Amino acid sequence: MSNLTTTMASVVGQFTAANCSKPIDISIYKCSDRGIALPIMNEYTWPIELRGFLYIVGLLYCFLGVAIIADVFMCAIEKITSKTRMIKVAKPGTGDVIEEIEVKVWNDTVANLTLMALGSSAPEILLSIIEIVGKNFKAGALGPSTIVGSAAFNLFVIIAVCIISIPNQETRRIQHVKVFGVTAFSSIFAYVWLIFILVGHSANVVDLWEAIITLLFFPALVIIAYLADKNFCGKKHVESEVELGFDAPEPEYHGRMTFDQMAEFMKEVGKNPDLTEEDVAKMAATKISENQQHNSLWYRINAVRNIGGANKLKPSMNEALTGIYEEIKQKPMGSEMSVKTGPDVTSGGKKAVIEFAATSVAIMENEKKVGLTIKRTGKRDNRVIVKVETIDGTAEAGSDYIAYKGSLVFDPQEAAKQIEIEIIDDNQWEPDEVFFVRLSFVDVDDSEIVLGKKSVCQVTIVNDDEPGVIEFVKPSFLVKETTGNALIPIQRTNGADGKVSVVWKTEDMGATHGSDYDGGEGVIVFDHGEIQKMLEIAIYDDQTMEKDENFKIELIDPTGGAKLGRIRKTVVTIVNDEEYSGIVSRLVNMTNENLEALTVETHTWQEQFHNAMNVNGGDVENSTSVDYVMHFLTFGWKVIFAIVPPVSMAGGWLAFFVALSFIGILTLIIGDLASIFGCLIGLDDEITAITFVALGTSLPDLFASKTAATQEKTADNSIGNVTGSNSVNVFLGLGLPWVIASIYWASKGKSFEVPAKSLSFSVTIYAILGVVCLVTVILRRLLGPLGKGELGGPKVPKMVTGCFFIFLWVLYLLLASLNVKGIIPNL
């Protein structure tokens, strides 16, 4: 028995010794060493599938978080770059009269390439910096590959979406061509320079001087672009109001509604019983907002807020109110609905302004031709060539009118030209139809000519084969008690053949015939070809304070075969002058309050937490189901980031640095999540970077650029900033961390090693495809069949171009990924 016990003890001892000599370290498991800060807990026993799911969900959630804090960051940048100052200049045409004007401190080009570029590219730039510092100043693959992958997405996909999103036959052109030329060249040169560093001069090593030059290219780009913007290398112009900043976009939402503008707007809206004062104020604020100019930062902020279900930068209206607004949207308000009295676009007579004499004309179908007058104001001592072309509306070229496309030449001192467009009279009844005539310039870079506000004219072809339909223009009108006579327009549409008449009669409501107005009954006669008449009704001022009074006018008994239209009754509201002034004043205040609510600036922490904790910033009435879903998903991030100091503090700089710190923390987490997730599913860091990370950081830019492309008149804010951002990503996003790492290793007597491998291949492929993309963009600007514009144009060419650019992006991803996997060798 003792021998058996001894034998068993010996076996157990040997087994224990054999196994305990190699203890299991549960702190080492698959992908546990890939992150800088993650994982924060031991995941040894977790299934790979569960870990992969949690890491991809965490990565996507962090992308939402970085979008939310980037919104705060960009609001701070907007506050900083919108700073203005007062200067004194001589008032044009007044001799020695001096006036004070407000101009921006920041030049738009400098702001776009510095703080604004940093705002849109901060995650990519910080990822590269954090990766190098976190890995003991050794080069990583995630940061540089993310920068190249993001550049590819920006150049190929964003430009493709912007081209396709423009309505058919419309185009958007780059306005600041020289600045775009500088940034476009730089966006390719930056990556060619990377190739030189990685495989040319000192392969797989970045010398200190190479890193310093890379970083210095950033201020060099800003300076050269600024010189191009100011045209220092071209024809010199006398400094004018425009060059001082008068034509620059106003700081966002600094525009104010005026009493006169609101009075004009109320005339357009009328006294609609379904509209409250709040509704009118919302519509007025919407029209002001739509007529303001915005920079690229504004579009990105609004895109992020749409993603996060936060308060929007545009007034919200319900569906019914939107329908009413759309009906009056095309009508001018005051002087072209300008928020502030704009500068003289002729620059004190130094520019020739070309425009139509009227924005719309009507012509009888049987008159066969319509004449349009094009006038020139301002500078008249030069020769100007202007292009004129027709665009189909409901009327179609070939069946309703003869298409016109040609050029007009204004000789020196010539102030007006006329063109005639042939109308086709088909002797068949049709509803009234419209087409448009558009002006443009042959030499778009000529700085001595500019299009006026009336650069498009609407032509209405009035059918003359039927007696027509008679009706009021609007269902309600608003008149002041002291107006004397109210002029109520009655229109004849869908035909003007023969002499017709219609009986009108009034009916008392709150107003009384004989004491408040001179009503009764009468006849309106339309002679052959007449399409509008004015019904004149006297309004009596009784010199007493009264509330609003109404009377109704009804059309009955049409003759000559004419019919009554849908608006056969209208209500006229007589408003006492004092009360009228009170109404207008209240609406002005309410409109300006609505505009102030749209500002990107916050003033208190209480305001920030209120906006963060309420869907759509508290505007529940106009919130959509998508807003609720996104608000739920981003609620935690919005509450956390509400602790960032309000943008109004310290001119925005305090919020700038605090938000930048938060972005840095989130970027660290995103880098770890992406690296570990890629490891778990078998993806190299390079592939993870150019796909998941690049898309996650660039999607807000995509939404912002698409919105800017459709709403702006030029392509500068949609694609003009893509090339500048791609350049800054290299010069700042790689130059700065490389300088830091190069100095660190130089102090130890060693070189900073950056393995070229797949990075040089990826950069080379991007540079080649980037040249193809930019050449295509230039050809689109120059060639008529492609629309002669960077964006938009005829349907087929723009769709082909967009699909081609998407193909270039997919091709880049495919080739770069195959190279990482070793299927395609390095170049």
JSON list of N, CA, C and O in Angstrom, two decimals, residues 372-387:
[
{"chain": "A", "resi": 372, "resn": "LEU", "atom": "N", "xyz": [-37.05, 90.84, -75.72]},
{"chain": "A", "resi": 372, "resn": "LEU", "atom": "CA", "xyz": [-36.45, 90.98, -74.40]},
{"chain": "A", "resi": 372, "resn": "LEU", "atom": "C", "xyz": [-35.33, 92.01, -74.46]},
{"chain": "A", "resi": 372, "resn": "LEU", "atom": "O", "xyz": [-34.53, 92.00, -75.39]},
{"chain": "A", "resi": 373, "resn": "THR", "atom": "N", "xyz": [-35.29, 92.87, -73.47]},
{"chain": "A", "resi": 373, "resn": "THR", "atom": "CA", "xyz": [-34.26, 93.90, -73.40]},
{"chain": "A", "resi": 373, "resn": "THR", "atom": "C", "xyz": [-33.20, 93.51, -72.37]},
{"chain": "A", "resi": 373, "resn": "THR", "atom": "O", "xyz": [-33.53, 93.14, -71.25]},
{"chain": "A", "resi": 374, "resn": "ILE", "atom": "N", "xyz": [-31.95, 93.59, -72.79]},
{"chain": "A", "resi": 374, "resn": "ILE", "atom": "CA", "xyz": [-30.81, 93.30, -71.90]},
{"chain": "A", "resi": 374, "resn": "ILE", "atom": "C", "xyz": [-30.04, 94.61, -71.75]},
{"chain": "A", "resi": 374, "resn": "ILE", "atom": "O", "xyz": [-29.67, 95.23, -72.74]},
{"chain": "A", "resi": 375, "resn": "LYS", "atom": "N", "xyz": [-29.85, 95.03, -70.53]},
{"chain": "A", "resi": 375, "resn": "LYS", "atom": "CA", "xyz": [-29.24, 96.34, -70.30]},
{"chain": "A", "resi": 375, "resn": "LYS", "atom": "C", "xyz": [-27.88, 96.21, -69.62]},
{"chain": "A", "resi": 375, "resn": "LYS", "atom": "O", "xyz": [-27.57, 95.20, -68.99]},
{"chain": "A", "resi": 376, "resn": "ARG", "atom": "N", "xyz": [-27.09, 97.26, -69.79]},
{"chain": "A", "resi": 376, "resn": "ARG", "atom": "CA", "xyz": [-25.79, 97.34, -69.12]},
{"chain": "A", "resi": 376, "resn": "ARG", "atom": "C", "xyz": [-25.76, 98.60, -68.28]},
{"chain": "A", "resi": 376, "resn": "ARG", "atom": "O", "xyz": [-26.09, 99.69, -68.74]},
{"chain": "A", "resi": 377, "resn": "THR", "atom": "N", "xyz": [-25.33, 98.46, -67.03]},
{"chain": "A", "resi": 377, "resn": "THR", "atom": "CA", "xyz": [-25.12, 99.61, -66.14]},
{"chain": "A", "resi": 377, "resn": "THR", "atom": "C", "xyz": [-23.69, 99.56, -65.62]},
{"chain": "A", "resi": 377, "resn": "THR", "atom": "O", "xyz": [-22.98, 98.57, -65.78]},
{"chain": "A", "resi": 378, "resn": "GLY", "atom": "N", "xyz": [-23.28, 100.66, -65.00]},
{"chain": "A", "resi": 378, "resn": "GLY", "atom": "CA", "xyz": [-21.92, 100.72, -64.47]},
{"chain": "A", "resi": 378, "resn": "GLY", "atom": "C", "xyz": [-20.91, 101.06, -65.57]},
{"chain": "A", "resi": 378, "resn": "GLY", "atom": "O", "xyz": [-21.11, 101.99, -66.36]},
{"chain": "A", "resi": 379, "resn": "LYS", "atom": "N", "xyz": [-19.85, 100.30, -65.65]},
{"chain": "A", "resi": 379, "resn": "LYS", "atom": "CA", "xyz": [-18.75, 100.56, -66.59]},
{"chain": "A", "resi": 379, "resn": "LYS", "atom": "C", "xyz": [-19.25, 100.37, -68.03]},
{"chain": "A", "resi": 379, "resn": "LYS", "atom": "O", "xyz": [-19.83, 99.32, -68.36]},
{"chain": "A", "resi": 380, "resn": "ARG", "atom": "N", "xyz": [-19.02, 101.38, -68.87]},
{"chain": "A", "resi": 380, "resn": "ARG", "atom": "CA", "xyz": [-19.52, 101.31, -70.25]},
{"chain": "A", "resi": 380, "resn": "ARG", "atom": "C", "xyz": [-18.44, 101.53, -71.31]},
{"chain": "A", "resi": 380, "resn": "ARG", "atom": "O", "xyz": [-18.74, 101.58, -72.49]},
{"chain": "A", "resi": 381, "resn": "ASP", "atom": "N", "xyz": [-17.19, 101.71, -70.91]},
{"chain": "A", "resi": 381, "resn": "ASP", "atom": "CA", "xyz": [-16.15, 102.02, -71.88]},
{"chain": "A", "resi": 381, "resn": "ASP", "atom": "C", "xyz": [-15.43, 100.77, -72.39]},
{"chain": "A", "resi": 381, "resn": "ASP", "atom": "O", "xyz": [-14.39, 100.87, -73.04]},
{"chain": "A", "resi": 382, "resn": "ASN", "atom": "N", "xyz": [-15.98, 99.60, -72.09]},
{"chain": "A", "resi": 382, "resn": "ASN", "atom": "CA", "xyz": [-15.34, 98.37, -72.55]},
{"chain": "A", "resi": 382, "resn": "ASN", "atom": "C", "xyz": [-16.31, 97.57, -73.44]},
{"chain": "A", "resi": 382, "resn": "ASN", "atom": "O", "xyz": [-17.50, 97.85, -73.50]},
{"chain": "A", "resi": 383, "resn": "ARG", "atom": "N", "xyz": [-15.76, 96.62, -74.12]},
{"chain": "A", "resi": 383, "resn": "ARG", "atom": "CA", "xyz": [-16.56, 95.74, -74.99]},
{"chain": "A", "resi": 383, "resn": "ARG", "atom": "C", "xyz": [-16.91, 94.47, -74.22]},
{"chain": "A", "resi": 383, "resn": "ARG", "atom": "O", "xyz": [-16.05, 93.82, -73.64]},
{"chain": "A", "resi": 384, "resn": "VAL", "atom": "N", "xyz": [-18.19, 94.14, -74.17]},
{"chain": "A", "resi": 384, "resn": "VAL", "atom": "CA", "xyz": [-18.67, 93.01, -73.37]},
{"chain": "A", "resi": 384, "resn": "VAL", "atom": "C", "xyz": [-19.42, 92.03, -74.27]},
{"chain": "A", "resi": 384, "resn": "VAL", "atom": "O", "xyz": [-20.25, 92.45, -75.09]},
{"chain": "A", "resi": 385, "resn": "ILE", "atom": "N", "xyz": [-19.10, 90.76, -74.12]},
{"chain": "A", "resi": 385, "resn": "ILE", "atom": "CA", "xyz": [-19.81, 89.71, -74.85]},
{"chain": "A", "resi": 385, "resn": "ILE", "atom": "C", "xyz": [-20.59, 88.87, -73.84]},
{"chain": "A", "resi": 385, "resn": "ILE", "atom": "O", "xyz": [-20.02, 88.38, -72.87]},
{"chain": "A", "resi": 386, "resn": "VAL", "atom": "N", "xyz": [-21.88, 88.73, -74.06]},
{"chain": "A", "resi": 386, "resn": "VAL", "atom": "CA", "xyz": [-22.73, 87.98, -73.15]},
{"chain": "A", "resi": 386, "resn": "VAL", "atom": "C", "xyz": [-23.45, 86.88, -73.92]},
{"chain": "A", "resi": 386, "resn": "VAL", "atom": "O", "xyz": [-23.89, 87.08, -75.05]},
{"chain": "A", "resi": 387, "resn": "LYS", "atom": "N", "xyz": [-23.56, 85.71, -73.32]},
{"chain": "A", "resi": 387, "resn": "LYS", "atom": "CA", "xyz": [-24.26, 84.59, -73.93]},
{"chain": "A", "resi": 387, "resn": "LYS", "atom": "C", "xyz": [-25.72, 84.59, -73.47]},
{"chain": "A", "resi": 387, "resn": "LYS", "atom": "O", "xyz": [-26.01, 84.85, -72.30]}
]
